[in-house]
Amino acid sequence: MKTFLLQIYTPNGKYFDGYVEELLVATEEYVLGILPNHAPLVAKVIVSKLTIITANSKKKYAVSEGLLQVKKEEVTLLVDAIESKDEIDIERARRAKERATSRLANRVNIDIARAEKALIRANNRISVYEDE
Ligand code: ATP
């Protein structure tokens, strides 16, 4: 199988740097399946599940908002946060969900958009963690 170079950066630095066979990533418009020689593009990544397929593994990640850049032989992702399924602290995600849910239920003196985004991130982490 042909491969391409994938690099993933977060505000903490380089998270991933290696050759992969396929990347499944959700943008505002589509879930893209990126294979070698994909057409160049730049797109906004949404809070979602991301899948990296290499010769011997298929690994799932929870990803926060970011930017995807596809060049000829190289794909770069800049994301606010990314955790592989086994890096997700499920109790923390459940607590974040509870916090956001109760803020949204009370709706007094809160930043609704911020709480909604926190809830989406928490639900995404929970869903990636629980994914088969
Ligand atoms: P919390 O309220 O629990 O901090 P959050 O959605 O506000 O959640 P982020 O701002 O998205 O957190 O992420 C901050 C940092 O913490 C990132 O490095 C992210 O990877 C990490 N992180 C957040 N939640 C979890 C989790 N449940 N498990 C593992 N890492 C997490």
PDB file of N, CA and C and ligand atoms in Angstrom, residues 12 64 80-83 87-90 92-93 96 99 118 121-122 125, ligand 1:
ATOM      1  N   ASN A  12       0.543  22.102  22.319  1.00  0.00           N
ATOM      2  CA  ASN A  12       1.622  21.513  23.133  1.00  0.00           C
ATOM      3  C   ASN A  12       2.802  21.029  22.300  1.00  0.00           C
ATOM      4  N   SER A  64     -10.316  17.939  18.572  1.00  0.00           N
ATOM      5  CA  SER A  64     -11.059  19.196  18.723  1.00  0.00           C
ATOM      6  C   SER A  64     -10.915  20.013  17.451  1.00  0.00           C
ATOM      7  N   ASP A  80      -6.706  21.959  18.221  1.00  0.00           N
ATOM      8  CA  ASP A  80      -6.678  22.464  19.598  1.00  0.00           C
ATOM      9  C   ASP A  80      -6.302  21.347  20.571  1.00  0.00           C
ATOM     10  N   ALA A  81      -6.812  20.146  20.306  1.00  0.00           N
ATOM     11  CA  ALA A  81      -6.506  19.009  21.187  1.00  0.00           C
ATOM     12  C   ALA A  81      -6.784  17.712  20.442  1.00  0.00           C
ATOM     13  N   ILE A  82      -6.038  16.696  20.806  1.00  0.00           N
ATOM     14  CA  ILE A  82      -6.279  15.359  20.239  1.00  0.00           C
ATOM     15  C   ILE A  82      -5.892  14.318  21.274  1.00  0.00           C
ATOM     16  N   GLU A  83      -6.723  13.305  21.436  1.00  0.00           N
ATOM     17  CA  GLU A  83      -6.391  12.192  22.334  1.00  0.00           C
ATOM     18  C   GLU A  83      -6.752  10.886  21.629  1.00  0.00           C
ATOM     19  N   GLU A  87      -5.843   7.405  25.476  1.00  0.00           N
ATOM     20  CA  GLU A  87      -5.390   8.578  26.244  1.00  0.00           C
ATOM     21  C   GLU A  87      -6.565   9.321  26.869  1.00  0.00           C
ATOM     22  N   ILE A  88      -7.769   8.970  26.472  1.00  0.00           N
ATOM     23  CA  ILE A  88      -8.937   9.694  26.989  1.00  0.00           C
ATOM     24  C   ILE A  88      -9.178   9.322  28.453  1.00  0.00           C
ATOM     25  N   ASP A  89      -9.242  10.343  29.277  1.00  0.00           N
ATOM     26  CA  ASP A  89      -9.590  10.159  30.691  1.00  0.00           C
ATOM     27  C   ASP A  89     -11.118  10.252  30.746  1.00  0.00           C
ATOM     28  N   ILE A  90     -11.746   9.089  30.818  1.00  0.00           N
ATOM     29  CA  ILE A  90     -13.206   9.037  30.668  1.00  0.00           C
ATOM     30  C   ILE A  90     -13.926   9.720  31.833  1.00  0.00           C
ATOM     31  N   ARG A  92     -12.832  12.277  33.506  1.00  0.00           N
ATOM     32  CA  ARG A  92     -12.720  13.716  33.265  1.00  0.00           C
ATOM     33  C   ARG A  92     -13.753  14.160  32.214  1.00  0.00           C
ATOM     34  N   ALA A  93     -13.893  13.378  31.163  1.00  0.00           N
ATOM     35  CA  ALA A  93     -14.861  13.735  30.117  1.00  0.00           C
ATOM     36  C   ALA A  93     -16.282  13.712  30.680  1.00  0.00           C
ATOM     37  N   ALA A  96     -16.749  16.798  32.734  1.00  0.00           N
ATOM     38  CA  ALA A  96     -16.902  17.976  31.865  1.00  0.00           C
ATOM     39  C   ALA A  96     -18.318  18.012  31.291  1.00  0.00           C
ATOM     40  N   ARG A  99     -20.717  19.141  34.061  1.00  0.00           N
ATOM     41  CA  ARG A  99     -20.568  20.577  34.293  1.00  0.00           C
ATOM     42  C   ARG A  99     -21.297  21.382  33.217  1.00  0.00           C
ATOM     43  N   ALA A 118     -18.221  23.067  25.110  1.00  0.00           N
ATOM     44  CA  ALA A 118     -17.622  22.143  26.088  1.00  0.00           C
ATOM     45  C   ALA A 118     -18.393  20.824  26.096  1.00  0.00           C
ATOM     46  N   ARG A 121     -17.432  18.788  23.047  1.00  0.00           N
ATOM     47  CA  ARG A 121     -16.117  18.143  23.217  1.00  0.00           C
ATOM     48  C   ARG A 121     -16.213  16.934  24.144  1.00  0.00           C
ATOM     49  N   ALA A 122     -16.960  17.104  25.242  1.00  0.00           N
ATOM     50  CA  ALA A 122     -17.082  16.000  26.216  1.00  0.00           C
ATOM     51  C   ALA A 122     -17.810  14.816  25.576  1.00  0.00           C
ATOM     52  N   ARG A 125     -15.502  12.965  23.219  1.00  0.00           N
ATOM     53  CA  ARG A 125     -14.525  12.095  23.900  1.00  0.00           C
ATOM     54  C   ARG A 125     -15.210  10.821  24.400  1.00  0.00           C
TER      55      ARG A 125
HETATM   56  P1  ATP B   1     -11.913  19.944  30.650  1.00  0.00           P
HETATM   57  O1  ATP B   1     -13.036  20.853  31.067  1.00  0.00           O
HETATM   58  O2  ATP B   1     -11.983  18.600  31.267  1.00  0.00           O
HETATM   59  O3  ATP B   1     -10.547  20.592  30.696  1.00  0.00           O
HETATM   60  P2  ATP B   1     -12.019  20.663  27.857  1.00  0.00           P
HETATM   61  O4  ATP B   1     -12.870  20.134  26.733  1.00  0.00           O
HETATM   62  O5  ATP B   1     -12.272  22.079  28.246  1.00  0.00           O
HETATM   63  O6  ATP B   1     -12.179  19.650  29.080  1.00  0.00           O
HETATM   64  P3  ATP B   1      -9.753  21.071  26.210  1.00  0.00           P
HETATM   65  O7  ATP B   1      -9.634  22.555  26.333  1.00  0.00           O
HETATM   66  O8  ATP B   1     -10.394  20.531  24.948  1.00  0.00           O
HETATM   67  O9  ATP B   1     -10.503  20.479  27.491  1.00  0.00           O
HETATM   68  O10 ATP B   1      -8.319  20.387  26.339  1.00  0.00           O
HETATM   69  C1  ATP B   1      -7.296  20.885  27.203  1.00  0.00           C
HETATM   70  C2  ATP B   1      -6.217  19.814  27.292  1.00  0.00           C
HETATM   71  O11 ATP B   1      -6.670  18.736  28.103  1.00  0.00           O
HETATM   72  C3  ATP B   1      -5.835  19.188  25.953  1.00  0.00           C
HETATM   73  O12 ATP B   1      -4.464  18.899  25.968  1.00  0.00           O
HETATM   74  C4  ATP B   1      -6.643  17.900  25.891  1.00  0.00           C
HETATM   75  O13 ATP B   1      -6.002  16.915  25.109  1.00  0.00           O
HETATM   76  C5  ATP B   1      -6.713  17.518  27.369  1.00  0.00           C
HETATM   77  N1  ATP B   1      -7.963  16.829  27.730  1.00  0.00           N
HETATM   78  C6  ATP B   1      -9.166  17.404  27.929  1.00  0.00           C
HETATM   79  N2  ATP B   1     -10.085  16.502  28.316  1.00  0.00           N
HETATM   80  C7  ATP B   1      -9.446  15.314  28.342  1.00  0.00           C
HETATM   81  C8  ATP B   1      -9.847  13.977  28.652  1.00  0.00           C
HETATM   82  N3  ATP B   1     -11.107  13.670  29.019  1.00  0.00           N
HETATM   83  N4  ATP B   1      -8.922  13.004  28.591  1.00  0.00           N
HETATM   84  C9  ATP B   1      -7.653  13.280  28.228  1.00  0.00           C
HETATM   85  N5  ATP B   1      -7.198  14.513  27.916  1.00  0.00           N
HETATM   86  C10 ATP B   1      -8.084  15.516  27.970  1.00  0.00           C
END
